[in-house]
CSV table of C-alpha atoms in Angstrom, one decimal:
chain,number,residue,atom,x,y,z
A,227,UNK,CA,-17.9,-12.3,45.8
A,228,UNK,CA,-18.0,-12.4,41.9
A,229,UNK,CA,-18.3,-15.7,40.2
A,230,UNK,CA,-15.2,-17.1,38.5
A,231,UNK,CA,-15.7,-17.5,34.8
A,232,UNK,CA,-15.6,-21.0,33.3
A,233,UNK,CA,-12.8,-21.2,30.8
A,234,UNK,CA,-11.4,-23.8,28.6
A,235,UNK,CA,-7.8,-24.7,28.8
A,236,UNK,CA,-7.1,-22.9,25.4
A,237,UNK,CA,-8.7,-19.8,26.7
A,238,UNK,CA,-6.7,-19.9,30.0
A,239,UNK,CA,-3.6,-20.4,28.0
A,240,UNK,CA,-4.3,-17.4,25.8
A,241,UNK,CA,-4.9,-15.2,28.9
A,242,UNK,CA,-1.5,-16.3,30.5
A,243,UNK,CA,0.3,-15.7,27.3
A,244,UNK,CA,-1.2,-12.3,26.9
A,245,UNK,CA,-0.3,-11.5,30.6
A,246,UNK,CA,3.3,-12.2,29.7
A,247,UNK,CA,3.7,-15.7,31.0
A,248,UNK,CA,6.1,-17.8,29.1
A,249,UNK,CA,5.6,-21.5,28.2
A,250,UNK,CA,8.4,-23.6,30.1
A,251,UNK,CA,7.5,-27.2,29.5
A,252,UNK,CA,4.8,-29.8,29.3
A,253,UNK,CA,4.4,-33.2,31.0
A,254,UNK,CA,1.6,-35.3,29.8
A,255,UNK,CA,-1.4,-33.2,29.5
A,256,UNK,CA,-0.2,-30.4,31.8
A,257,UNK,CA,1.5,-27.3,30.6
A,258,UNK,CA,3.7,-25.2,32.9
A,259,UNK,CA,4.1,-21.4,32.4
A,260,UNK,CA,6.2,-19.0,34.4
A,261,UNK,CA,6.6,-15.2,35.0
A,262,UNK,CA,8.9,-13.4,37.4
A,263,UNK,CA,9.4,-16.7,39.5
A,264,UNK,CA,5.6,-17.5,39.6
A,265,UNK,CA,4.7,-20.8,38.1
A,266,UNK,CA,1.2,-21.8,36.8
A,267,UNK,CA,0.2,-25.2,35.8
A,268,UNK,CA,-2.6,-25.7,33.3
A,269,UNK,CA,-4.2,-29.1,32.8
A,270,UNK,CA,-4.8,-29.1,29.0
A,271,UNK,CA,-7.6,-31.8,28.2
A,272,UNK,CA,-9.3,-31.6,24.8
A,273,UNK,CA,-12.7,-29.9,25.6
A,274,UNK,CA,-13.0,-30.4,29.4
A,275,UNK,CA,-13.5,-27.2,31.4
A,276,UNK,CA,-11.0,-27.0,34.3
A,277,UNK,CA,-12.6,-26.9,37.9
A,278,UNK,CA,-13.1,-23.5,39.3
A,279,UNK,CA,-10.4,-24.0,41.9
A,280,UNK,CA,-7.8,-24.4,39.2
A,281,UNK,CA,-9.0,-21.3,37.4
A,282,UNK,CA,-8.6,-19.2,40.7
């Protein structure tokens, strides 16, 4: 099984926007994106790298 790349929150956000996800709202340090009824929550902390389970 290939390794999951380590992304920053900004890189993950850029990938979601490029894939057609739309920003819905934010609550605290979490940003919520949606596309076709699928919702994705990205914890957006300054320079911390999200855990691999979150990236999956």
